[in-house]
Backbone as JSON, one array per atom type, in Angstrom:
{
  "sequence": "MVKNIKRYRRELEKEGNPLAEKDDKGDFLYMDVVPMTYILPGDYTIFVEEFRRKPDEMWIMKPTARAQGKGIFLVNKLT",
  "N": [[26.96, -0.9, 8.91], [24.46, -0.11, 10.12], [23.0, -2.33, 9.94], [24.48, -4.21, 11.97], [24.15, -2.88, 14.5], [21.9, -2.76, 14.74], [21.31, -5.6, 15.09], [22.68, -5.82, 17.2], [21.09, -4.56, 19.16], [19.22, -6.09, 19.32], [19.92, -8.41, 20.54], [20.95, -7.38, 23.01], [18.24, -6.88, 23.95], [17.2, -9.41, 23.84], [18.6, -10.8, 26.15], [17.9, -8.91, 28.17], [19.4, -6.85, 28.9], [19.98, -3.76, 30.71], [20.74, -1.52, 28.99], [18.95, -1.98, 26.8], [16.73, -0.86, 27.18], [13.33, 0.56, 26.71], [11.57, 3.8, 25.98], [8.0, 4.86, 26.74], [7.07, 5.37, 24.3], [8.34, 3.6, 22.65], [11.01, 3.92, 21.77], [14.52, 3.49, 22.02], [16.22, 4.02, 24.91], [18.73, 4.01, 25.71], [20.43, 3.37, 23.74], [19.97, 4.98, 21.42], [21.39, 5.93, 18.95], [21.66, 5.91, 16.37], [19.62, 6.78, 13.7], [16.06, 5.85, 12.93], [16.23, 3.38, 10.24], [15.97, 2.41, 6.9], [16.29, 0.19, 4.29], [15.84, 0.22, 1.19], [14.23, -1.13, -1.57], [13.34, -3.42, -0.26], [12.45, -2.68, 2.81], [10.38, -1.33, 2.21], [7.44, -1.35, 2.93], [7.44, -1.63, 5.54], [8.84, 0.79, 6.13], [6.66, 2.79, 5.13], [4.87, 2.39, 6.96], [5.58, 3.26, 9.34], [6.44, 6.19, 8.57], [3.51, 6.89, 8.15], [2.58, 6.64, 10.69], [4.25, 8.86, 11.93], [3.53, 11.34, 10.99], [4.34, 14.23, 10.97], [7.19, 14.31, 10.67], [10.15, 14.65, 9.37], [12.07, 13.12, 6.72], [15.18, 11.8, 5.7], [16.55, 10.93, 2.85], [19.1, 8.78, 1.42], [20.9, 7.82, -1.31], [22.09, 4.74, -2.54], [25.75, 3.78, -3.15], [26.75, 6.27, -3.19], [28.65, 9.3, -2.5], [29.81, 11.94, -0.26], [27.75, 13.34, -0.01], [26.16, 13.88, -2.27], [23.16, 13.54, -3.84], [21.5, 13.1, -1.76], [18.53, 13.81, -0.16], [15.42, 15.55, 1.34], [12.41, 14.27, 2.68], [9.21, 14.78, 3.1], [6.61, 13.72, 2.61], [4.6, 11.03, 1.01], [4.53, 10.13, -2.3]],
  "CA": [[26.75, -0.62, 10.26], [23.34, -0.29, 10.6], [22.68, -3.81, 10.28], [25.11, -4.69, 13.18], [23.88, -1.98, 15.55], [20.22, -3.43, 14.98], [21.62, -6.94, 15.7], [23.28, -5.94, 18.95], [20.18, -4.08, 20.07], [18.23, -7.29, 19.36], [20.69, -9.0, 21.42], [20.66, -6.64, 24.17], [17.07, -7.07, 24.38], [17.28, -10.94, 24.42], [19.68, -10.91, 27.39], [17.64, -8.31, 29.14], [20.06, -5.91, 29.46], [19.44, -2.64, 30.76], [20.89, -0.78, 27.87], [18.07, -2.24, 25.63], [15.58, -0.37, 27.87], [12.7, 1.55, 25.75], [10.61, 4.66, 26.56], [6.72, 4.92, 26.41], [7.01, 5.33, 22.82], [9.22, 2.21, 22.06], [12.18, 4.25, 21.25], [15.65, 3.17, 22.89], [16.49, 5.3, 25.85], [20.35, 4.51, 25.92], [21.14, 2.87, 22.19], [19.48, 5.65, 20.17], [22.54, 6.62, 18.4], [21.48, 5.71, 14.88], [18.09, 7.16, 13.62], [15.31, 4.63, 12.39], [16.96, 3.36, 9.18], [15.33, 1.41, 6.12], [17.2, -0.08, 3.24], [14.71, -0.07, 0.2], [12.94, -1.33, -1.72], [13.07, -4.47, 0.78], [11.77, -2.17, 4.13], [9.52, -0.31, 1.92], [6.23, -1.66, 3.55], [7.8, -1.11, 7.16], [8.95, 2.38, 6.38], [5.27, 3.5, 4.96], [3.75, 2.33, 8.45], [6.27, 4.44, 10.24], [5.86, 7.29, 7.93], [2.2, 7.16, 8.35], [2.82, 6.71, 12.2], [4.81, 10.09, 12.3], [3.22, 12.24, 9.67], [4.82, 15.31, 11.05], [8.77, 14.25, 11.01], [11.07, 14.87, 8.16], [12.86, 11.93, 6.65], [16.31, 11.79, 5.1], [16.87, 9.95, 1.68], [20.27, 8.78, 0.76], [20.75, 6.81, -2.08], [23.19, 3.67, -2.39], [26.73, 4.08, -3.74], [27.11, 7.97, -3.48], [29.44, 9.82, -1.54], [30.07, 13.53, -0.37], [26.15, 14.05, 0.47], [25.57, 13.8, -3.63], [21.78, 12.75, -4.12], [20.61, 13.1, -0.63], [17.15, 14.61, -0.15], [14.61, 15.19, 2.39], [10.91, 13.59, 2.13], [8.02, 14.66, 4.29], [5.32, 13.28, 1.96], [4.76, 10.02, 0.07], [3.55, 10.39, -3.35]],
  "C": [[25.67, -0.66, 10.81], [22.63, -1.74, 11.29], [23.25, -4.26, 11.62], [24.66, -4.19, 14.53], [22.48, -2.52, 15.69], [20.33, -4.74, 15.49], [22.13, -6.71, 17.15], [22.07, -5.43, 19.53], [19.39, -5.01, 20.19], [18.64, -8.17, 20.57], [20.79, -8.61, 22.89], [19.41, -6.89, 24.82], [16.63, -8.37, 24.86], [17.8, -11.02, 25.83], [18.88, -9.87, 28.44], [18.43, -7.09, 29.68], [19.68, -4.55, 29.49], [19.83, -1.33, 29.56], [20.09, -0.75, 26.54], [16.88, -1.42, 26.17], [14.92, 0.73, 27.11], [11.82, 2.5, 26.53], [9.21, 4.27, 26.38], [6.17, 4.51, 25.16], [7.43, 4.12, 21.9], [10.48, 2.74, 21.77], [13.2, 3.94, 22.38], [15.85, 4.42, 23.72], [18.44, 5.59, 25.76], [20.96, 4.14, 24.32], [20.11, 3.94, 21.04], [20.76, 6.54, 19.32], [22.36, 6.4, 16.78], [19.76, 5.93, 14.51], [17.51, 6.06, 12.91], [15.85, 4.6, 10.76], [16.06, 2.18, 8.53], [16.25, 1.3, 4.86], [16.07, -0.6, 2.08], [15.14, -0.51, -1.01], [12.4, -2.57, -0.56], [12.37, -3.84, 2.23], [10.73, -1.58, 3.64], [8.11, -0.23, 2.8], [6.31, -0.95, 5.06], [8.08, 0.37, 7.28], [7.62, 3.19, 6.0], [4.53, 3.36, 6.41], [4.71, 3.3, 9.26], [6.18, 5.66, 9.75], [4.57, 7.56, 8.19], [1.98, 7.4, 9.88], [3.09, 8.45, 12.77], [4.7, 11.09, 11.16], [4.05, 13.45, 9.74], [6.46, 15.24, 10.7], [9.05, 14.37, 9.2], [11.93, 13.56, 7.91], [13.92, 12.35, 5.27], [16.52, 10.71, 4.01], [18.18, 9.94, 1.19], [20.5, 7.69, -0.03], [22.12, 6.09, -1.95], [24.6, 4.0, -3.11], [27.11, 5.49, -3.97], [27.89, 8.13, -2.35], [29.48, 11.24, -1.28], [28.73, 14.17, -0.4], [25.55, 14.3, -1.08], [24.23, 12.82, -3.55], [21.27, 12.76, -2.98], [19.4, 14.4, -0.55], [16.32, 14.4, 0.93], [13.15, 14.98, 1.95], [10.21, 14.16, 3.3], [6.43, 14.27, 3.68], [5.57, 11.92, 0.99], [3.88, 10.17, -1.1], [3.72, 9.16, -4.57]]
}
């Protein structure tokens, strides 16, 4: 689902659609229905950059192939 929403956002941006409008920080004004999402290990470098840019935020880590909240944990430090 996340991949499809990201693809949809890119298409809206290419078309110049007002739904793809962003604020001063670069966050979507209208399409902010999904939090920033990274699929690790492939997106690890991008995740670390974003993590360092927003050091006071809490991150949610969800393992693949799990359900009912099993294995989910919070991260606020990279170690």
